[in-house]
XYZ file of C-alpha atoms in Angstrom:
313
model
C 126.111 91.098 97.491
C 123.305 90.380 99.935
C 121.687 93.746 99.249
C 121.906 93.096 95.487
C 120.298 89.681 95.909
C 117.545 91.200 98.062
C 116.945 93.865 95.423
C 116.667 91.237 92.665
C 114.227 89.189 94.765
C 112.204 92.317 95.510
C 112.041 93.258 91.816
C 111.042 89.679 90.978
C 108.172 89.802 93.478
C 106.969 93.122 92.070
C 107.121 91.742 88.506
C 105.120 88.671 89.583
C 102.533 90.888 91.304
C 102.213 93.068 88.203
C 101.816 90.022 85.962
C 99.086 88.565 88.199
C 97.277 91.907 88.217
C 97.572 92.137 84.425
C 96.001 88.730 83.883
C 93.143 89.016 86.381
C 92.330 92.636 85.455
C 91.945 91.765 81.772
C 89.861 88.708 82.706
C 87.459 90.670 84.906
C 86.878 93.458 82.363
C 85.795 90.985 79.692
C 83.916 88.719 82.110
C 81.926 91.625 83.610
C 81.149 92.942 80.125
C 79.977 89.449 79.140
C 77.722 89.272 82.231
C 76.188 92.685 81.453
C 75.667 91.952 77.748
C 74.490 88.329 77.865
C 72.815 88.022 81.286
C 71.880 91.564 82.325
C 72.989 91.009 85.928
C 72.549 94.286 87.897
C 75.708 96.370 88.342
C 75.603 97.187 92.074
C 74.549 93.655 92.969
C 77.554 92.308 91.056
C 79.776 94.720 92.992
C 78.263 93.456 96.268
C 79.089 89.875 95.240
C 82.669 90.999 94.567
C 82.979 92.535 98.046
C 81.519 89.515 99.835
C 83.699 87.013 97.939
C 86.775 89.197 98.610
C 86.074 89.142 102.350
C 85.353 85.366 102.352
C 88.614 84.773 100.463
C 90.570 86.792 103.014
C 88.784 85.023 105.881
C 89.884 81.674 104.406
C 93.460 82.994 104.025
C 93.446 84.100 107.662
C 92.225 80.664 108.809
C 95.003 79.054 106.773
C 97.543 81.292 108.608
C 98.544 83.037 105.373
C 98.366 86.322 107.286
C 97.598 87.488 110.838
C 94.787 90.065 111.274
C 95.650 93.329 113.019
C 93.105 95.227 115.090
C 92.256 98.523 113.387
C 89.879 101.330 114.480
C 86.859 101.474 112.086
C 86.973 105.279 112.037
C 90.390 105.106 110.339
C 88.928 102.999 107.503
C 85.579 104.741 106.933
C 86.667 107.006 104.056
C 88.669 104.187 102.473
C 85.632 101.873 102.596
C 83.405 104.553 101.050
C 85.917 105.273 98.302
C 86.257 101.516 97.646
C 82.481 101.345 97.047
C 82.578 104.373 94.780
C 85.651 103.107 92.920
C 84.052 99.785 91.949
C 80.494 101.070 91.416
C 81.453 103.992 89.176
C 84.029 102.049 87.161
C 81.474 99.252 86.612
C 78.820 101.822 85.623
C 81.356 103.358 83.234
C 82.047 99.929 81.732
C 78.295 99.277 81.447
C 77.583 102.594 79.676
C 80.689 102.918 77.473
C 82.582 100.834 74.967
C 85.629 99.120 76.452
C 87.928 101.473 74.532
C 86.266 104.603 75.945
C 86.201 103.040 79.420
C 89.934 102.325 79.387
C 90.982 105.653 77.875
C 88.890 107.606 80.409
C 90.657 105.674 83.187
C 93.971 106.986 81.842
C 93.063 110.347 83.395
C 93.483 108.764 86.851
C 97.272 109.238 86.681
C 97.336 113.047 86.367
C 94.594 113.342 89.000
C 96.663 111.228 91.432
C 99.724 113.387 90.794
C 97.674 116.537 91.514
C 96.260 115.047 94.745
C 99.663 113.866 95.992
C 101.311 117.186 95.097
C 98.653 119.391 96.719
C 97.722 117.336 99.787
C 100.676 115.003 100.464
C 103.550 117.350 99.493
C 104.996 114.710 97.145
C 107.199 116.007 94.330
C 107.457 114.703 90.767
C 110.259 115.626 88.357
C 109.472 117.647 85.224
C 110.355 114.621 83.056
C 107.819 112.437 84.890
C 105.152 115.139 84.574
C 105.845 115.522 80.846
C 105.065 111.839 80.262
C 101.435 112.722 81.057
C 101.205 114.745 77.816
C 101.103 111.776 75.374
C 98.812 109.862 77.744
C 96.383 112.794 77.980
C 96.626 113.288 74.193
C 95.567 109.670 73.742
C 92.491 110.310 75.908
C 91.617 113.456 73.913
C 91.976 111.639 70.586
C 89.542 108.952 71.675
C 87.031 111.203 73.452
C 86.839 113.735 70.610
C 86.246 111.310 67.772
C 84.593 108.352 69.527
C 81.316 107.577 67.740
C 79.956 105.884 70.870
C 80.299 109.036 73.014
C 77.344 109.514 75.400
C 76.786 111.998 78.216
C 75.771 109.500 80.935
C 78.741 107.254 80.201
C 81.168 110.176 80.437
C 79.626 111.353 83.738
C 80.168 107.897 85.253
C 83.694 107.802 83.781
C 84.573 111.201 85.319
C 83.202 110.217 88.747
C 85.090 106.931 88.486
C 88.369 108.752 87.791
C 87.981 111.098 90.784
C 86.961 108.409 93.297
C 89.526 105.907 91.976
C 92.308 108.484 92.360
C 91.352 109.197 95.974
C 90.997 105.475 96.710
C 94.412 104.558 95.315
C 96.169 107.394 97.151
C 94.486 106.341 100.417
C 95.330 102.640 99.896
C 99.044 103.490 99.919
C 98.747 106.109 102.672
C 96.738 103.860 105.031
C 99.151 100.924 104.715
C 102.017 103.173 105.831
C 99.975 105.111 108.402
C 98.525 102.007 110.117
C 101.618 99.805 109.535
C 99.651 96.986 107.899
C 100.084 94.893 104.756
C 97.622 94.590 101.861
C 95.758 91.582 103.293
C 95.419 93.069 106.790
C 93.985 96.307 105.418
C 91.587 94.689 102.940
C 90.433 92.159 105.585
C 88.826 94.962 107.625
C 87.865 97.270 104.801
C 86.034 94.771 102.528
C 83.255 93.852 105.027
C 82.708 97.553 105.798
C 82.254 98.269 102.084
C 79.980 95.217 101.741
C 77.715 96.479 104.535
C 77.530 99.955 102.963
C 76.599 98.541 99.577
C 74.074 96.112 101.094
C 72.151 99.117 102.426
C 72.377 100.989 99.108
C 71.431 98.201 96.639
C 67.624 98.114 97.377
C 67.375 101.857 96.574
C 68.823 101.402 93.067
C 68.080 97.827 91.961
C 65.486 95.096 92.524
C 66.452 92.494 95.112
C 63.903 89.752 94.389
C 62.100 88.748 91.203
C 63.142 89.352 87.598
C 66.448 91.235 87.366
C 67.142 91.107 91.125
C 70.163 89.579 92.817
C 67.928 86.801 94.241
C 65.938 86.473 91.014
C 65.520 83.370 88.825
C 68.984 83.367 87.259
C 70.213 80.488 85.119
C 72.973 78.228 86.406
C 75.386 79.575 83.783
C 74.686 83.165 84.919
C 75.290 82.276 88.582
C 78.514 80.453 87.753
C 79.742 83.469 85.762
C 78.894 85.810 88.659
C 80.704 83.552 91.147
C 83.755 83.354 88.862
C 83.685 87.151 88.561
C 83.725 87.372 92.378
C 86.757 85.073 92.660
C 88.666 87.070 90.045
C 87.633 90.341 91.778
C 89.213 88.992 94.986
C 92.519 88.530 93.163
C 92.215 91.959 91.481
C 91.562 93.734 94.810
C 94.381 91.936 96.613
C 96.900 92.557 93.823
C 95.976 96.275 93.654
C 96.598 96.701 97.385
C 99.866 94.784 97.224
C 101.241 96.670 94.189
C 100.376 100.124 95.577
C 101.812 99.207 98.993
C 105.066 98.000 97.421
C 105.456 100.642 94.690
C 103.248 103.755 94.396
C 99.805 104.770 93.058
C 101.428 106.455 90.029
C 103.506 103.367 89.121
C 100.397 101.172 89.435
C 98.522 103.528 87.115
C 101.277 103.584 84.527
C 101.093 99.801 84.469
C 97.327 100.139 84.084
C 97.843 102.054 80.831
C 99.574 99.011 79.382
C 96.523 96.916 80.281
C 94.346 99.372 78.385
C 96.123 98.591 75.108
C 95.317 94.900 75.471
C 91.683 95.425 76.523
C 91.131 97.939 73.693
C 92.067 95.287 71.153
C 90.110 92.627 73.058
C 86.968 94.782 73.013
C 87.280 95.041 69.232
C 87.682 91.252 68.832
C 85.109 90.014 71.383
C 82.409 92.700 71.407
C 82.902 94.316 67.974
C 83.581 97.693 69.643
C 84.749 100.124 66.933
C 88.514 100.575 66.723
C 89.051 103.691 64.620
C 92.300 105.232 63.380
C 91.951 107.869 66.095
C 91.725 105.195 68.811
C 94.797 103.531 67.313
C 96.682 106.840 67.474
C 95.470 107.332 71.049
C 96.784 103.883 71.959
C 100.201 104.654 70.425
C 100.414 107.971 72.282
C 99.613 106.214 75.550
C 102.206 103.500 74.940
C 104.826 106.183 74.243
C 103.958 107.864 77.563
C 104.288 104.550 79.443
C 107.695 103.808 77.931
C 108.924 107.343 78.690
C 107.704 107.114 82.311
C 109.382 103.721 82.782
C 112.674 105.011 81.330
C 112.738 108.192 83.464
C 111.605 106.392 86.632
C 114.319 103.740 86.338
C 116.913 106.453 85.604
C 115.877 108.385 88.740
C 116.024 105.216 90.862
C 119.504 104.377 89.572
C 120.607 107.973 90.275
C 119.306 107.741 93.850
C 121.134 104.439 94.403
C 124.375 105.907 93.042
C 124.147 108.859 95.433
C 123.591 106.507 98.373
C 126.638 104.404 97.378
C 128.854 107.503 97.031
C 127.995 108.853 100.479
C 130.963 108.572 102.913
């Protein structure tokens, strides 16, 4: 009975983590889009604000004894910090140069890329049923990409780079937590300032720092408040991503991400008048079918594994 109660509590925590990630992820997509459209705040500078606020939030949590820092060698976190920078920069550039629908559907390709990486480099196996659920998801991406009237070369380049770097980042987030025996807060506490320092060096080469359009330019109070709010939400997004991947898997996190895409696709149509064609609607339905199939097969496999463990003498 105790093990059953523990399992229920564990599932409840995972559901709460997924719900938090759902809410803050949807908020940050629309808030960042609003900042780009209405204020023109520079992309990399916004990412730098996100990193700094994430580290300050974790520093406050550490001072409040919410978690205890663990000493980690910087060399073990270097690639993770670089991929973190690339993950946020390229996904923000994709959002800036694509409609929200195209941005979300391109991100759907992260799941098959993660499966390929884990199969080739981490010797992880996936059942044929799980692999087949990628077909409707990929079909949804093809439907949108082929017929999308807002297709542009630069936006698709940023989307493709975002998919590759995001896949590597998410695989490494899970691998590093197990390899270094740390939790999500302990890992992000050391990695966020490293990524902030890297981006601080890079920003002056791509964007103005002072004057009109620079991070220290003459921004209105409303713009600064929006940027600060975006940073606070980014802190919650980053923390929830680390926690979910550490407690489930990169593939499960991505499958949940496909559900978020359906909501943001509709939101982009309502808030920003992004076109929502019949083809995008069909793509959304295909993706939803893939998510439901993955969830069904994954739960069936988990129940089968539990049954085998119970039957062992």
